[in-house]
Short mmCIF file of C-alpha atoms and ligand atoms in Angstrom, two decimals:
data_model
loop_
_atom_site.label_atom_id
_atom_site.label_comp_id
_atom_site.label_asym_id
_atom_site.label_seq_id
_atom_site.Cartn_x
_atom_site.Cartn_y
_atom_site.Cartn_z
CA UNK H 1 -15.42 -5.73 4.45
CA UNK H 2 -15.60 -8.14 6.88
CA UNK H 3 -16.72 -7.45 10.47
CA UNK H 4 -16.80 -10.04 13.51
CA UNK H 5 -18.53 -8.83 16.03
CA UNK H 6 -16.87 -10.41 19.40
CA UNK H 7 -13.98 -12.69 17.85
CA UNK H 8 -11.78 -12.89 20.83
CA UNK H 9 -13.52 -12.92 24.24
CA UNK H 10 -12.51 -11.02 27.43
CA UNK H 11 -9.49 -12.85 28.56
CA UNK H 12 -7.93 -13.05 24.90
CA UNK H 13 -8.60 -9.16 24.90
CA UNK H 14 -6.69 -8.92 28.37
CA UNK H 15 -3.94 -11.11 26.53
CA UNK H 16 -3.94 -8.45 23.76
CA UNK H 17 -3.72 -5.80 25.42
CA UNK H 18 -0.80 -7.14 27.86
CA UNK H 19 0.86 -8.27 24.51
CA UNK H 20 1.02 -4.48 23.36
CA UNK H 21 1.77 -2.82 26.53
CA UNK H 22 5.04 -5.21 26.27
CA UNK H 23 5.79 -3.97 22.56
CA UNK H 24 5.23 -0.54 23.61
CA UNK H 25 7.59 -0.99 27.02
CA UNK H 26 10.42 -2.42 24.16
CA UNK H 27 9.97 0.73 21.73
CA UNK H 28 10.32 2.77 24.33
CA UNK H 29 6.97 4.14 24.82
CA UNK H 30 4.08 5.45 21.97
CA UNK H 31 4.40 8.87 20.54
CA UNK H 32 2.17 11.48 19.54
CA UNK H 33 2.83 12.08 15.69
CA UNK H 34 2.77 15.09 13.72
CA UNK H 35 0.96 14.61 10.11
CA UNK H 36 2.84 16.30 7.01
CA UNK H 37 0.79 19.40 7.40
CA UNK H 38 2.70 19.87 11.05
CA UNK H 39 -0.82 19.14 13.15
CA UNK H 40 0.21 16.33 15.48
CA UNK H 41 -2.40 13.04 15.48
CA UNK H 42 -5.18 12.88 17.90
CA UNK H 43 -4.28 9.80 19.26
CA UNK H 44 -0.35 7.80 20.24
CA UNK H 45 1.37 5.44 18.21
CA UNK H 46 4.22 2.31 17.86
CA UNK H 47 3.97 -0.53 15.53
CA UNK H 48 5.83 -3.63 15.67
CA UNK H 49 7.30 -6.04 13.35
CA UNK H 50 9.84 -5.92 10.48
CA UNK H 51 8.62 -2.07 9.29
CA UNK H 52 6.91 0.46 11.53
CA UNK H 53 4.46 3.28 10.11
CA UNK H 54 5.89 6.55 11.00
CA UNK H 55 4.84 10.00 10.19
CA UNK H 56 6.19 13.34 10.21
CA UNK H 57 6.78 16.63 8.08
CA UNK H 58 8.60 14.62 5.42
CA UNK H 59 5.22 12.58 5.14
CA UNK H 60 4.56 8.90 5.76
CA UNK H 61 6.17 5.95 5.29
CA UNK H 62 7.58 2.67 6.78
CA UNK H 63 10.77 2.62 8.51
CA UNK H 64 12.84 -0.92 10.04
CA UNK H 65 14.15 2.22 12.68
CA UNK H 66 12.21 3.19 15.08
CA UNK H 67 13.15 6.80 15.41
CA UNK H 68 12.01 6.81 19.30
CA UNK H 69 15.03 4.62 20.55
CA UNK H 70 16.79 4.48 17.34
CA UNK H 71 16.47 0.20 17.07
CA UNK H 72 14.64 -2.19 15.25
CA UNK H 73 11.08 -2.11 16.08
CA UNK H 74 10.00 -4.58 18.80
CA UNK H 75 9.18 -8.12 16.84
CA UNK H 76 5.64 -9.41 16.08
CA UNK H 77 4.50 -11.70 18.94
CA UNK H 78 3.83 -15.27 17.08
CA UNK H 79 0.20 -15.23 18.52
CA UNK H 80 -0.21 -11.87 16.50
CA UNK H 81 1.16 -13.60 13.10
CA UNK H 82 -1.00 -16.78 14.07
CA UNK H 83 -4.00 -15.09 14.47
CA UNK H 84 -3.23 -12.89 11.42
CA UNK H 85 -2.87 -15.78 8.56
CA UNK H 86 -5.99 -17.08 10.31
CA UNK H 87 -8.14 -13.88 9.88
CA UNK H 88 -6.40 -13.81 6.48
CA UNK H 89 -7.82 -17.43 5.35
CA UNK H 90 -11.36 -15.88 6.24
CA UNK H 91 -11.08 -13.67 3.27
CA UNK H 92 -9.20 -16.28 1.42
CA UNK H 93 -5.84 -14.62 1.72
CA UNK H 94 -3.98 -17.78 2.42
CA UNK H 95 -0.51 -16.42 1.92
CA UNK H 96 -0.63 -13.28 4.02
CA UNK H 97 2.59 -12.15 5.57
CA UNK H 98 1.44 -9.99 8.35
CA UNK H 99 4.60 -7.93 8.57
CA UNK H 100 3.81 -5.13 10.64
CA UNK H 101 1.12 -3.94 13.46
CA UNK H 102 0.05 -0.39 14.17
CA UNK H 103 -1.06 0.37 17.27
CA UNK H 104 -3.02 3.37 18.22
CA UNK H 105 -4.41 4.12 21.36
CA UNK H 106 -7.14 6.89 21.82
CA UNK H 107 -7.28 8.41 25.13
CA UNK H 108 -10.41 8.62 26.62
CA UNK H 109 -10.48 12.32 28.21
CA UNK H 110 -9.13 13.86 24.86
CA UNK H 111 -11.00 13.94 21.84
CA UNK H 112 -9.28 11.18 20.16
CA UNK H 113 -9.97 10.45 16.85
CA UNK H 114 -8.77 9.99 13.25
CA UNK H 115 -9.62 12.09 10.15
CA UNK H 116 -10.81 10.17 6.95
CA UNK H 117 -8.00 8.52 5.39
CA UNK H 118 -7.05 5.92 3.08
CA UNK H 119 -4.25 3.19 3.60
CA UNK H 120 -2.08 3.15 1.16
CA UNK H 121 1.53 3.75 2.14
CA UNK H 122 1.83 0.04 1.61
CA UNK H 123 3.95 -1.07 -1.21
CA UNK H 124 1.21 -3.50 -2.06
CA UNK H 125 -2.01 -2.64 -1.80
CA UNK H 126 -3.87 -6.11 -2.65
CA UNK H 127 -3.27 -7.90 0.56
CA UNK H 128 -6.23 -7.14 3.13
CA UNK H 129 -5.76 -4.93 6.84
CA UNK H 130 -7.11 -6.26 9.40
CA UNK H 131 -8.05 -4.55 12.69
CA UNK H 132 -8.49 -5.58 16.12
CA UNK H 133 -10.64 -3.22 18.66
CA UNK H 134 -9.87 -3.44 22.39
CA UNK H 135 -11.27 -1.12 25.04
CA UNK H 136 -14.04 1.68 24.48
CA UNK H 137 -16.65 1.64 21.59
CA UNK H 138 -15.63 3.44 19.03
CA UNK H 139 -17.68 4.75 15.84
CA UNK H 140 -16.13 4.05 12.84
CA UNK H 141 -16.65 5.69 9.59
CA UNK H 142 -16.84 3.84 6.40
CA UNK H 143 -16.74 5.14 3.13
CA UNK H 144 -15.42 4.47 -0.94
CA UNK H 145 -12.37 3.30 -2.13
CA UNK H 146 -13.04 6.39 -4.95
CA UNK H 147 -13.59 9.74 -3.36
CA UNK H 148 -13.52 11.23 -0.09
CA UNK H 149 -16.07 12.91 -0.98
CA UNK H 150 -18.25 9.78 -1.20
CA UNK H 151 -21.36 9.06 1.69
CA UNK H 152 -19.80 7.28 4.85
CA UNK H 153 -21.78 4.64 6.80
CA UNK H 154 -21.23 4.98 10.59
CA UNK H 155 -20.65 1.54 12.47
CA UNK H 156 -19.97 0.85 15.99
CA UNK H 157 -16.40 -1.10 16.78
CA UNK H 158 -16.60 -3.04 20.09
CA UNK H 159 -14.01 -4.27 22.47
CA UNK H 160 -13.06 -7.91 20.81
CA UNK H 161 -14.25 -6.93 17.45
CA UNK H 162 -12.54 -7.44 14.02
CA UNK H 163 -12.44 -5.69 10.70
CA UNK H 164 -10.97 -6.93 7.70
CA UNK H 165 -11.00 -4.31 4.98
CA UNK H 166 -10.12 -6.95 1.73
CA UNK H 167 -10.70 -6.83 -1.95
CA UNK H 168 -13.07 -3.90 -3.06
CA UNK H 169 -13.18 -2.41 0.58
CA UNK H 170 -9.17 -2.46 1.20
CA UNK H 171 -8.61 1.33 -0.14
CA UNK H 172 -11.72 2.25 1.29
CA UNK H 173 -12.00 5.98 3.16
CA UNK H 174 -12.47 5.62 6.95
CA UNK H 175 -12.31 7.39 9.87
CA UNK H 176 -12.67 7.46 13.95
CA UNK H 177 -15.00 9.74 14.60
CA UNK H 178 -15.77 9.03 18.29
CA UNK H 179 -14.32 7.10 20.94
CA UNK H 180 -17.36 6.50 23.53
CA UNK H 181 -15.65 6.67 27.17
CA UNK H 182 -16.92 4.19 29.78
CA UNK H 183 -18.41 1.67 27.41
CA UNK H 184 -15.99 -1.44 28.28
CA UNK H 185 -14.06 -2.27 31.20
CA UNK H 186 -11.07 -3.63 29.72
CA UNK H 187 -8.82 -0.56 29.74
CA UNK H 188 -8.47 1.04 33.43
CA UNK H 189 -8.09 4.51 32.46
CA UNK H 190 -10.90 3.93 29.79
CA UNK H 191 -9.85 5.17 26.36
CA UNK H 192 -9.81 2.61 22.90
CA UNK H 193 -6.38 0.30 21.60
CA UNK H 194 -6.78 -0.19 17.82
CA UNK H 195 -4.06 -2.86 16.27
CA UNK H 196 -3.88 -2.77 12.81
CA UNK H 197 -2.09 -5.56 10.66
CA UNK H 198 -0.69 -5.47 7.43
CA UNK H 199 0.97 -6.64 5.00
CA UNK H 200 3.89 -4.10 3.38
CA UNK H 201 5.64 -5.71 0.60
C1 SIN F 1 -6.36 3.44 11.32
O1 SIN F 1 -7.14 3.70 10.41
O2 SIN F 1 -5.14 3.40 11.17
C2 SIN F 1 -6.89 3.16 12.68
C3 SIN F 1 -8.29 2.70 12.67
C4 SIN F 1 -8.85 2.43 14.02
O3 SIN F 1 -8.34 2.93 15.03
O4 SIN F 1 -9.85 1.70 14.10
FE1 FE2 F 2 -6.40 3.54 8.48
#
């Protein structure tokens, strides 16, 4: 795992964040999903690029249909592929197709969060996932790539901050288990954007 504390400073955040607002404006807004079990997600979704990550009863997968408007998802901005393959090269991936983004945002007032999960509706699972932070702190459970029953560690995930979860850490168990309100003054409602890059196939 590989965490930069800080990588893009406050005016690349702004960027980012303007950047996703625009994807989510094309998709025609973010949705609140319902897991396979029928509970919806505590937090609201798109994605962008050639596949979007969609879930519902039928479980989850990656669609080229965005089931919101019924189009192709909105493209990956080229700053978002450029500053993918450059992540990438940290953890010597130097062929990384970032083909899709996930982008969840965590409202402040609710109790956002995410249960402890794996990713691995990917077709391949070798190529790392990287994730950007923007807005509120956010404590971040990490765990095994073995059992979800394993220990967690509990980190902090700042606005500007990046995780790469690569090699041994890529099917690793994690989890949002808090999003701390008021702690940056990027967002103006307050609440925490996660983009999450990957590579599908
Ligand atoms: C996710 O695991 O898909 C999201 C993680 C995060 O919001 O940091
Ligand atoms: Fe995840």
């Amino acid at each position: 795992m590989l965490h930069l504390k800080n990588y893009f400073n406050e005016s690349e955040q702004q960027a980012l964040v303007e950047l996703t607002r625009n994807i989510a404006k094309t998709n025609g807004g973010m949705t609140i999903p319902v897991m396979p079990t029928g509970s919806k997600f505590n937090c609201s979704q798109t994605s962008c690029g050639l596949v979007g990550w969609l879930s519902d009863r039928h479980g989850y997968r990656y669609s080229k249909i965005n089931p919101q408007n019924n189009q192709p998802f909105a493209a990956m901005p080229a700053e978002l592929v450029e500053i993918a393959q450059h992540l990438a090269k940290l953890v010597d991936e130097p062929n990384y197709q970032p083909e899709t983004c996930l982008i969840n945002f965590y409202a402040a007032e609710r109790k956002s969060k995410m249960g402890l999960h794996q990713d691995n509706t990917e077709r391949n699972l070798i190529p790392c996932i990287i994730s950007i932070s923007l807005g509120d702190d956010c404590i971040f459970s990490i765990g095994s790539n073995r059992s979800r029953k394993d220990p967690v560690t509990d980190i902090t995930l700042r606005s500007g901050d990046v995780l790469i979860l690569h090699g041994e850490t890529r099917l690793a168990y994690h989890a949002v288990k808090k999003i701390v309100p008021g702690t940056s003054p990027l967002l103006k409602n307050n609440g925490r954007l996660n983009l999450t890059i990957r590579q599908v196939y």
